[in-house]
């Protein structure tokens, strides 16, 4: 399948999936570029959606449509030649009428085409596109049996032909089509003219009511210059004068003049009309082909951006490299709110602050230094830890009062320190948690409070020895 | 595996937001476990960040270092070698002697086995001894370290103190970050710092940065397109009604529900685009429930939130009639006439205006969403997009949408023109079941114009 067809298929799948790409087409996309990954997904999705046959059908439909119309135009062109034969015996052709009949509309339509072609968007939404589309629909109804229709037939149909006639392809496609039809028309005309000339003896004449002979002479001059260069015998001014209706030809020159008029007519038809059309047609055929090759799916559409996230997520894999073997210790908690009111703490204990910031520390110092016999140390690093531990073993106290900040998250470092302090099993440890807010009113603080109680339980501090002190309260006492 | 570009270990004290940082970098809210508590993460868990099809950045989450004072004492006590790495190795050799430091041990192993270290700091914390000891232990590993200052947008953040402390340890190249108020530029800064620290990987890291930028951009444009499409489709939405009150009322109801449905679709797509799952939405307290906006678009509460006085007209969800735009009709006529004969002209007119003309003749009219509805719709999407973009995959607080007020939103200059266009193209909304030619390209063109306008708006917001 060609790249273009793959991409068209991808787009078809987008039409079917509408705005949200399905995530059911699993495969390993990680090591591909996005475009490659998309192609792979398209192949997978196609197995389910089966839209390639539908697209193929559309393609055929389009070919049939162009073919039928080409034949029609060919016949039209062929039959139009009979228009040229002027009298009953069919032995005369009005030369200038023939020229006007074939060249003028052709030229006019070329000019219109040029105008429309260079006006962006005009061709793709033009009536030609609309007419083509409705004719194709009609054709489709005639050709297609309803029972084997794909469930998304209509939307695919709409998409496919919008795509063919739309902004990307439209100009090239419609140009190709219109040049093709004109080519057929002119070809039909040329061939049947050849046939007529081969089998009839006709005289070439011209008629006028209001124009003078010099006009015809000039036109002839204009038309004959190129073939004259090519060495084809063409009529001269004299022949023009003689071809005026009613002029009597001398027999000897008559045949020669016929041939040269016939040459000119056929030359004009092929070179002035048919050739440019054929060339334009070939050019646009080539252009359609190269446009097909260059056709890119618009990856900036939300659908594709979403798909990209799906096929190739930023993080595609997570894995545990060093698992935890112990599991978490969890502690059952008593109703913690009772504890808030529990404010009994001994005055003969050794007070220790743990990791208080300076503001809090000075407030607490001012508050409790008078209560205790020793001054409060703030344990903030390894050194102060050592100090505290030696103080405990030296002073021989029974009880320990720990002051902590509720904002700090209790961690294992705290725990290991408290365990180090707790050398004597008979020692009682009290925990005073300091904070600025009313505990029950602050969600965050009560969450932390819970953490502290859990941690205290691990340190062997009984819940009845835990107190929450609001710092303002400490101050006011 | 030559696929691996670099490996990063994210370390730090407990509860400093290591896992949150990784979630944000991965855009994956399901990575690991996050809780406001010490010791949440207990495994070393890795994840890959895709650079391109053959390169990955691997990032490892580690348990918090909680007992660094003890750890440092043990490490220093274990051996008297001068070299930090040797000290760490000798501690690791004797790991069985220290079961209580098993979590810290995992971190040490991660320190030694990865290319670069992110050290996450909670800047609300005072600089305590335990943090200094952590830094000392990190310095033993002799790996490049990028300190990541987290919680910079929280009250009590003391960035300057931390900066000074880190500078004293020769760590000048820090980045600040906040996983909740997410700024894409902060993320880029992390990678850029990596670039300066790892000169030999500069090229690949440049690629990573480029790729992330592109991705961010792509997603933003896609989101803007979705909003533009919603606007166009909501404006194109129409119902044919009889010219009497009862019929108008019935169809107003239908119009409302159709527009609600469109908004819901867009919402789903936006959330999918930003990879937010239902869980995340619950967790992040977006004003969204079960894939729907909490407040109905037409409810008076919502209108109040967007500063609209609920006029009775609006509450009815009033539609307005569409008139045939004669100027546009004239233009089509002209264009069609140019493109080819009379048949073409008639065809074009029939295609475009048959329905409207027929409705006029038979005494019907078309009901479609009025300007105010569309304005509120627009404002809601804008504020949602802003919220989604500034949301790290780790945030937990509520976004307020009330910051945007509809009388204060400036509408883009061409707003009126877009709406007129869209209203004239009922075929742009599939549920209108119009049989007119799709003109998808034209629709895409308008969507692109609106997207450009949206980009300008969001750029203005960033500049503010
Ligand atoms: N406001 C704010 N909150 C954050 C930020 N980063 C993390 N958090 C919150 O901080 C808490 C801890 O985050 P985690 O990511 O679990 O921290 P951690 O470092 O992984 O914790 P452990 O795994 O326990 O070591 C959570 O409640 C997060 O929501 C941030 O940048 N700003
Ligand atoms: Mg964690």
PDB file of N, CA, C and O and ligand atoms in Angstrom, chain B residues 18-20 33 40-41 61-62, ligand 2:
ATOM      1  N   UNK B  18       9.144  14.928  46.997  1.00  0.00           N
ATOM      2  CA  UNK B  18       9.931  14.231  45.979  1.00  0.00           C
ATOM      3  C   UNK B  18       9.015  13.521  44.990  1.00  0.00           C
ATOM      4  O   UNK B  18       9.155  13.658  43.775  1.00  0.00           O
ATOM      5  N   UNK B  19       8.090  12.758  45.547  1.00  0.00           N
ATOM      6  CA  UNK B  19       7.192  12.016  44.676  1.00  0.00           C
ATOM      7  C   UNK B  19       6.337  12.985  43.850  1.00  0.00           C
ATOM      8  O   UNK B  19       6.096  12.756  42.666  1.00  0.00           O
ATOM      9  N   UNK B  20       5.921  14.071  44.472  1.00  0.00           N
ATOM     10  CA  UNK B  20       5.122  15.062  43.739  1.00  0.00           C
ATOM     11  C   UNK B  20       5.901  15.645  42.574  1.00  0.00           C
ATOM     12  O   UNK B  20       5.370  15.820  41.476  1.00  0.00           O
ATOM     13  N   UNK B  33       3.128   7.173  45.595  1.00  0.00           N
ATOM     14  CA  UNK B  33       2.114   7.534  46.572  1.00  0.00           C
ATOM     15  C   UNK B  33       2.477   8.894  47.118  1.00  0.00           C
ATOM     16  O   UNK B  33       3.656   9.150  47.385  1.00  0.00           O
ATOM     17  N   UNK B  40       6.111   8.267  53.317  1.00  0.00           N
ATOM     18  CA  UNK B  40       5.086   7.791  52.386  1.00  0.00           C
ATOM     19  C   UNK B  40       5.689   6.830  51.370  1.00  0.00           C
ATOM     20  O   UNK B  40       5.181   5.740  51.133  1.00  0.00           O
ATOM     21  N   UNK B  41       6.773   7.267  50.769  1.00  0.00           N
ATOM     22  CA  UNK B  41       7.435   6.408  49.791  1.00  0.00           C
ATOM     23  C   UNK B  41       8.371   5.465  50.532  1.00  0.00           C
ATOM     24  O   UNK B  41       9.175   5.917  51.345  1.00  0.00           O
ATOM     25  N   UNK B  61      12.572   7.639  42.312  1.00  0.00           N
ATOM     26  CA  UNK B  61      12.056   8.197  43.546  1.00  0.00           C
ATOM     27  C   UNK B  61      12.646   7.380  44.692  1.00  0.00           C
ATOM     28  O   UNK B  61      12.797   6.164  44.571  1.00  0.00           O
ATOM     29  N   UNK B  62      12.996   8.047  45.777  1.00  0.00           N
ATOM     30  CA  UNK B  62      13.576   7.314  46.908  1.00  0.00           C
ATOM     31  C   UNK B  62      12.799   7.628  48.176  1.00  0.00           C
ATOM     32  O   UNK B  62      12.101   8.636  48.237  1.00  0.00           O
TER      33      UNK B  62
HETATM   34 MG1  LIG C   2       7.495  10.122  48.248  1.00  0.00          MG
END
